[in-house]
CSV table of C-alpha atoms and ligand atoms in Angstrom, one decimal:
chain,number,residue,atom,x,y,z
Y,1,MET,CA,10.5,-21.5,22.1
Y,2,PRO,CA,12.5,-18.9,19.9
Y,3,SER,CA,11.3,-15.4,19.8
Y,4,PRO,CA,8.7,-14.8,16.9
Y,5,ARG,CA,10.0,-12.6,14.0
Y,6,VAL,CA,7.8,-9.7,13.4
Y,7,LEU,CA,8.3,-7.3,10.4
Y,8,VAL,CA,7.3,-3.6,11.1
Y,9,PHE,CA,7.2,-0.7,8.8
Y,10,PRO,CA,5.5,2.7,8.4
Y,11,GLY,CA,3.7,3.7,5.2
Y,12,SER,CA,5.0,7.3,5.3
Y,13,ASN,CA,8.5,8.5,4.4
Y,14,ARG,CA,7.7,12.1,5.6
Y,15,THR,CA,10.1,13.8,7.9
Y,16,GLY,CA,8.1,14.3,11.1
Y,17,SER,CA,5.5,11.7,10.1
Y,18,PHE,CA,2.9,10.8,12.9
Y,19,ASN,CA,2.9,7.2,11.5
Y,20,ARG,CA,6.7,7.0,11.8
Y,21,MET,CA,6.4,8.0,15.5
Y,22,LEU,CA,3.6,5.4,16.0
Y,23,GLU,CA,5.7,2.7,14.3
Y,24,ALA,CA,8.7,3.5,16.5
Y,25,LEU,CA,6.5,3.0,19.6
Y,26,VAL,CA,5.1,-0.3,18.2
Y,27,VAL,CA,8.6,-1.5,17.7
Y,28,ARG,CA,9.5,-0.8,21.2
Y,29,GLU,CA,6.7,-2.6,22.6
Y,30,LEU,CA,7.1,-5.6,20.3
Y,31,ARG,CA,10.6,-5.8,21.6
Y,32,ALA,CA,9.6,-5.3,25.2
Y,33,GLN,CA,7.1,-8.2,24.8
Y,34,GLY,CA,9.9,-10.4,23.4
Y,35,ALA,CA,9.5,-10.4,19.6
Y,36,ASP,CA,12.5,-10.6,17.3
Y,37,VAL,CA,11.7,-7.5,15.3
Y,38,VAL,CA,12.7,-6.5,11.8
Y,39,ASP,CA,12.2,-2.8,11.5
Y,40,ILE,CA,12.4,-1.6,7.9
Y,41,ASP,CA,12.1,1.8,6.1
Y,42,LEU,CA,10.5,1.7,2.7
Y,43,ARG,CA,12.9,4.4,1.7
Y,44,ASP,CA,15.4,1.4,1.4
Y,45,TYR,CA,12.8,-0.4,-0.9
Y,46,ALA,CA,12.2,2.2,-3.4
Y,47,LEU,CA,9.7,1.1,-6.0
Y,48,PRO,CA,8.2,2.6,-9.2
Y,49,LEU,CA,4.5,3.0,-9.4
Y,50,TYR,CA,2.9,-0.3,-10.5
Y,51,ASP,CA,2.9,-0.6,-14.3
Y,52,GLY,CA,2.1,-3.6,-16.1
Y,53,ASP,CA,4.2,-2.6,-19.1
Y,54,LEU,CA,7.2,-2.2,-16.7
Y,55,GLU,CA,6.5,-5.5,-15.1
Y,56,ALA,CA,6.2,-7.3,-18.6
Y,57,ALA,CA,9.5,-5.7,-19.7
Y,58,HIS,CA,11.5,-6.1,-16.5
Y,59,GLY,CA,9.8,-8.3,-14.1
Y,60,VAL,CA,9.0,-7.4,-10.5
Y,61,PRO,CA,11.7,-5.0,-9.2
Y,62,GLU,CA,14.3,-6.3,-6.9
Y,63,PRO,CA,13.1,-4.3,-3.8
Y,64,ALA,CA,9.7,-6.0,-4.0
Y,65,GLN,CA,11.5,-9.4,-4.2
Y,66,ARG,CA,13.5,-8.5,-1.1
Y,67,LEU,CA,10.2,-7.4,0.6
Y,68,HIS,CA,8.5,-10.7,-0.4
Y,69,ALA,CA,11.4,-12.6,1.2
Y,70,LEU,CA,10.9,-10.6,4.4
Y,71,PHE,CA,7.2,-11.1,4.3
Y,72,ARG,CA,7.5,-15.0,4.1
Y,73,GLU,CA,10.2,-15.1,6.7
Y,74,SER,CA,8.0,-13.3,9.4
Y,75,ALA,CA,5.5,-14.8,11.8
Y,76,GLY,CA,3.8,-11.4,12.1
Y,77,ILE,CA,3.8,-8.2,10.2
Y,78,PHE,CA,2.8,-4.9,11.7
Y,79,ILE,CA,2.0,-2.2,9.2
Y,80,VAL,CA,1.6,1.4,10.5
Y,81,THR,CA,-0.1,3.6,7.6
Y,82,PRO,CA,-1.5,7.0,7.2
Y,83,GLU,CA,-5.0,7.5,5.6
Y,84,TYR,CA,-5.4,9.5,2.4
Y,85,ASN,CA,-8.9,10.5,1.2
Y,86,ALA,CA,-10.6,7.8,3.4
Y,87,GLY,CA,-8.3,5.1,1.9
Y,88,ILE,CA,-4.8,3.5,1.6
Y,89,PRO,CA,-2.1,6.0,0.6
Y,90,PRO,CA,0.0,5.2,-2.5
Y,91,LEU,CA,3.1,4.3,-0.7
Y,92,THR,CA,1.5,1.6,1.3
Y,93,LYS,CA,-0.7,0.3,-1.5
Y,94,ASN,CA,1.9,0.3,-4.2
Y,95,THR,CA,4.3,-1.6,-1.9
Y,96,ILE,CA,1.7,-4.3,-1.2
Y,97,ASP,CA,0.7,-4.4,-4.9
Y,98,TRP,CA,4.2,-4.9,-6.1
Y,99,ILE,CA,4.8,-7.8,-3.5
Y,100,SER,CA,1.7,-9.4,-4.7
Y,101,ARG,CA,3.3,-9.8,-8.1
Y,102,VAL,CA,6.0,-12.1,-6.9
Y,103,ARG,CA,5.0,-15.5,-8.2
Y,104,ASP,CA,8.0,-17.6,-7.1
Y,105,HIS,CA,9.0,-18.7,-3.6
Y,106,GLY,CA,5.3,-19.5,-2.6
Y,107,GLY,CA,3.9,-16.4,-4.3
Y,108,ILE,CA,0.9,-14.7,-2.4
Y,109,PRO,CA,0.2,-17.6,0.0
Y,110,ALA,CA,3.8,-17.5,1.4
Y,111,ALA,CA,3.9,-13.7,1.7
Y,112,PHE,CA,0.3,-12.8,2.8
Y,113,GLY,CA,-1.2,-16.3,3.9
Y,114,ALA,CA,1.5,-17.3,6.2
Y,115,PRO,CA,2.1,-14.3,8.5
Y,116,LEU,CA,-0.4,-12.9,10.8
Y,117,PHE,CA,-1.1,-9.1,10.2
Y,118,ALA,CA,-1.6,-6.4,12.6
Y,119,LEU,CA,-2.5,-2.8,11.7
Y,120,GLY,CA,-2.1,0.7,13.1
Y,121,ALA,CA,-2.7,4.3,11.8
Y,122,ALA,CA,-2.2,7.8,13.1
Y,123,SER,CA,-3.9,10.9,11.8
Y,124,PRO,CA,-4.4,14.5,12.7
Y,125,GLY,CA,-8.1,14.0,12.3
Y,126,GLY,CA,-10.8,12.6,14.5
Y,127,LEU,CA,-11.1,9.2,13.0
Y,128,GLY,CA,-7.5,8.2,13.4
Y,129,GLY,CA,-7.2,6.7,10.0
Y,130,TYR,CA,-9.7,4.0,10.8
Y,131,ARG,CA,-11.3,4.1,7.2
Y,132,CYS,CA,-7.8,3.3,5.8
Y,133,LEU,CA,-7.5,0.4,8.3
Y,134,MET,CA,-10.7,-1.0,7.1
Y,135,ALA,CA,-9.6,-0.5,3.5
Y,136,MET,CA,-6.3,-2.3,4.3
Y,137,ARG,CA,-8.3,-5.1,6.0
Y,138,GLN,CA,-10.4,-5.5,2.8
Y,139,SER,CA,-7.4,-5.6,0.5
Y,140,LEU,CA,-5.3,-7.9,2.7
Y,141,GLU,CA,-8.1,-10.3,3.8
Y,142,LEU,CA,-10.3,-10.3,0.6
Y,143,GLY,CA,-7.6,-9.7,-2.0
Y,144,LEU,CA,-4.8,-11.6,-0.6
Y,145,GLY,CA,-6.0,-14.3,1.7
Y,146,ALA,CA,-4.3,-12.7,4.8
Y,147,THR,CA,-5.4,-13.1,8.4
Y,148,VAL,CA,-5.7,-9.6,9.9
Y,149,LEU,CA,-6.1,-9.3,13.7
Y,150,PRO,CA,-9.3,-7.8,14.9
Y,151,THR,CA,-7.4,-5.3,17.4
Y,152,MET,CA,-6.2,-2.3,15.4
Y,153,VAL,CA,-4.5,0.8,16.7
Y,154,SER,CA,-6.0,4.1,15.7
Y,155,ILE,CA,-4.5,7.2,16.9
Y,156,SER,CA,-6.7,10.4,16.4
Y,157,ARG,CA,-5.6,14.0,16.9
Y,158,ALA,CA,-2.1,12.9,16.2
Y,159,THR,CA,-0.7,16.6,16.5
Y,160,ASP,CA,-1.5,16.4,20.3
Y,161,ALA,CA,-0.9,12.5,20.8
Y,162,PHE,CA,2.9,12.6,20.7
Y,163,ASP,CA,5.3,14.8,22.8
Y,164,ALA,CA,8.5,16.4,21.4
Y,165,ALA,CA,10.3,13.1,22.3
Y,166,GLY,CA,7.8,11.1,20.2
Y,167,GLU,CA,6.2,9.5,23.3
Y,168,PHE,CA,2.3,9.3,23.7
Y,169,THR,CA,1.0,12.1,25.7
Y,170,SER,CA,-2.1,9.7,26.7
Y,171,PRO,CA,-1.8,6.4,28.5
Y,172,SER,CA,-4.7,5.1,26.6
Y,173,ASN,CA,-2.9,5.3,23.3
Y,174,ALA,CA,0.1,3.4,24.8
Y,175,GLN,CA,-2.4,0.8,26.2
Y,176,ALA,CA,-3.9,0.4,22.7
Y,177,VAL,CA,-0.5,-0.4,21.3
Y,178,ALA,CA,0.4,-2.7,24.1
Y,179,ARG,CA,-3.0,-4.6,23.6
Y,180,ALA,CA,-2.4,-4.9,19.8
Y,181,VAL,CA,1.1,-6.3,20.3
Y,182,ASP,CA,-0.1,-8.6,22.9
Y,183,GLY,CA,-2.8,-9.9,20.5
Y,184,LEU,CA,-0.4,-10.5,17.6
Y,185,LEU,CA,2.1,-12.3,19.7
Y,186,ALA,CA,-0.5,-14.4,21.4
Y,187,ALA,CA,-2.0,-15.3,18.0
Y,188,ILE,CA,1.4,-16.2,16.8
Y,189,GLY,CA,2.0,-18.3,19.8
Y,190,THR,CA,-1.4,-20.2,19.4
Y,191,ARG,CA,-0.8,-20.8,15.6
Y,192,ASN,CA,2.7,-22.3,16.3
Y,193,ALA,CA,1.8,-24.2,19.3
Y,194,PRO,CA,2.2,-28.0,18.8
Y,195,ALA,CA,-1.0,-29.9,18.4
Y,196,VAL,CA,-2.2,-31.6,21.6
Y,197,ALA,CA,-2.1,-35.4,21.1
Y,198,GLY,CA,-5.2,-37.3,22.2
F,1,FMN,C1,-3.6,13.4,-0.2
F,1,FMN,C2,-4.0,13.5,1.2
F,1,FMN,C3,-5.3,13.0,1.7
F,1,FMN,C4,-5.5,12.9,3.0
F,1,FMN,N1,-6.8,12.4,3.4
F,1,FMN,C5,-6.9,12.2,4.7
F,1,FMN,C6,-8.1,11.5,5.1
F,1,FMN,O1,-8.9,11.0,4.4
F,1,FMN,N2,-8.2,11.2,6.4
F,1,FMN,C7,-7.3,11.7,7.4
F,1,FMN,O2,-7.5,11.3,8.5
F,1,FMN,N3,-6.3,12.4,7.0
F,1,FMN,C8,-6.1,12.6,5.7
F,1,FMN,N4,-4.8,13.3,5.3
F,1,FMN,C9,-4.0,13.9,6.3
F,1,FMN,C10,-2.9,12.9,6.8
F,1,FMN,O3,-3.5,12.1,7.8
F,1,FMN,C11,-1.7,13.8,7.4
F,1,FMN,O4,-1.2,14.4,6.3
F,1,FMN,C12,-0.7,12.9,8.0
F,1,FMN,O5,0.2,13.7,8.8
F,1,FMN,C13,-0.2,11.8,7.1
F,1,FMN,O6,0.6,11.0,7.8
F,1,FMN,P1,2.1,11.0,8.3
F,1,FMN,O7,2.2,12.3,9.3
F,1,FMN,O8,2.5,9.7,8.9
F,1,FMN,O9,2.9,11.4,7.0
F,1,FMN,C14,-4.7,13.4,3.9
F,1,FMN,C15,-3.4,13.8,3.4
F,1,FMN,C16,-3.1,13.8,2.2
F,1,FMN,C17,-1.7,14.4,1.7
């Protein structure tokens, strides 16, 4: 069976971002478990803040169309995002909102209904971005018909969670990433498995 394609991106462009560190470790674990990883940087998909007038005048910007194509070509999508004010930060939300405006090439069902989603967050605080993960789940599941896997990665006290080389300082966080990746790849395998005759 070919390796499942999994798209991964961090919802922070900040130099030294904890979520970029977490994303790099998710990418490494996905590769170690046999996935065909497409690792992207949202700085290569710069989008204006969503504006209905802009959309009416110019359509959906080309970077959102490219992201839509990547979404619909992926068996899995692992999004790693910070939490802002107990919710989804603008970079992550704006990216999802623009992709949801692409109406051709299968539109929302192809981009959000076809792949399986996994979520992760890192935060210097004690809740590890968990409220953002729940808000992401609401938006993806209720708003866009996505399937979001139950196991999510939540890294709290991020200032102490990574060493200078970007490795986890605690084995339990590495195990949480391994479990989430394993769950995602297993769910993709189950979904793609041929139906048993009989
Ligand atoms: C506007 C704003 C709101 C924030 N709100 C929260 C919050 O609700 N919960 C939290 O854990 N951290 C919050 N933070 C702190 C972020 O978790 C922290 O800046 C983190 O480093 C951002 O992720 P990054 O390192 O990947 O860029 C907030 C940061 C900003 C700039």
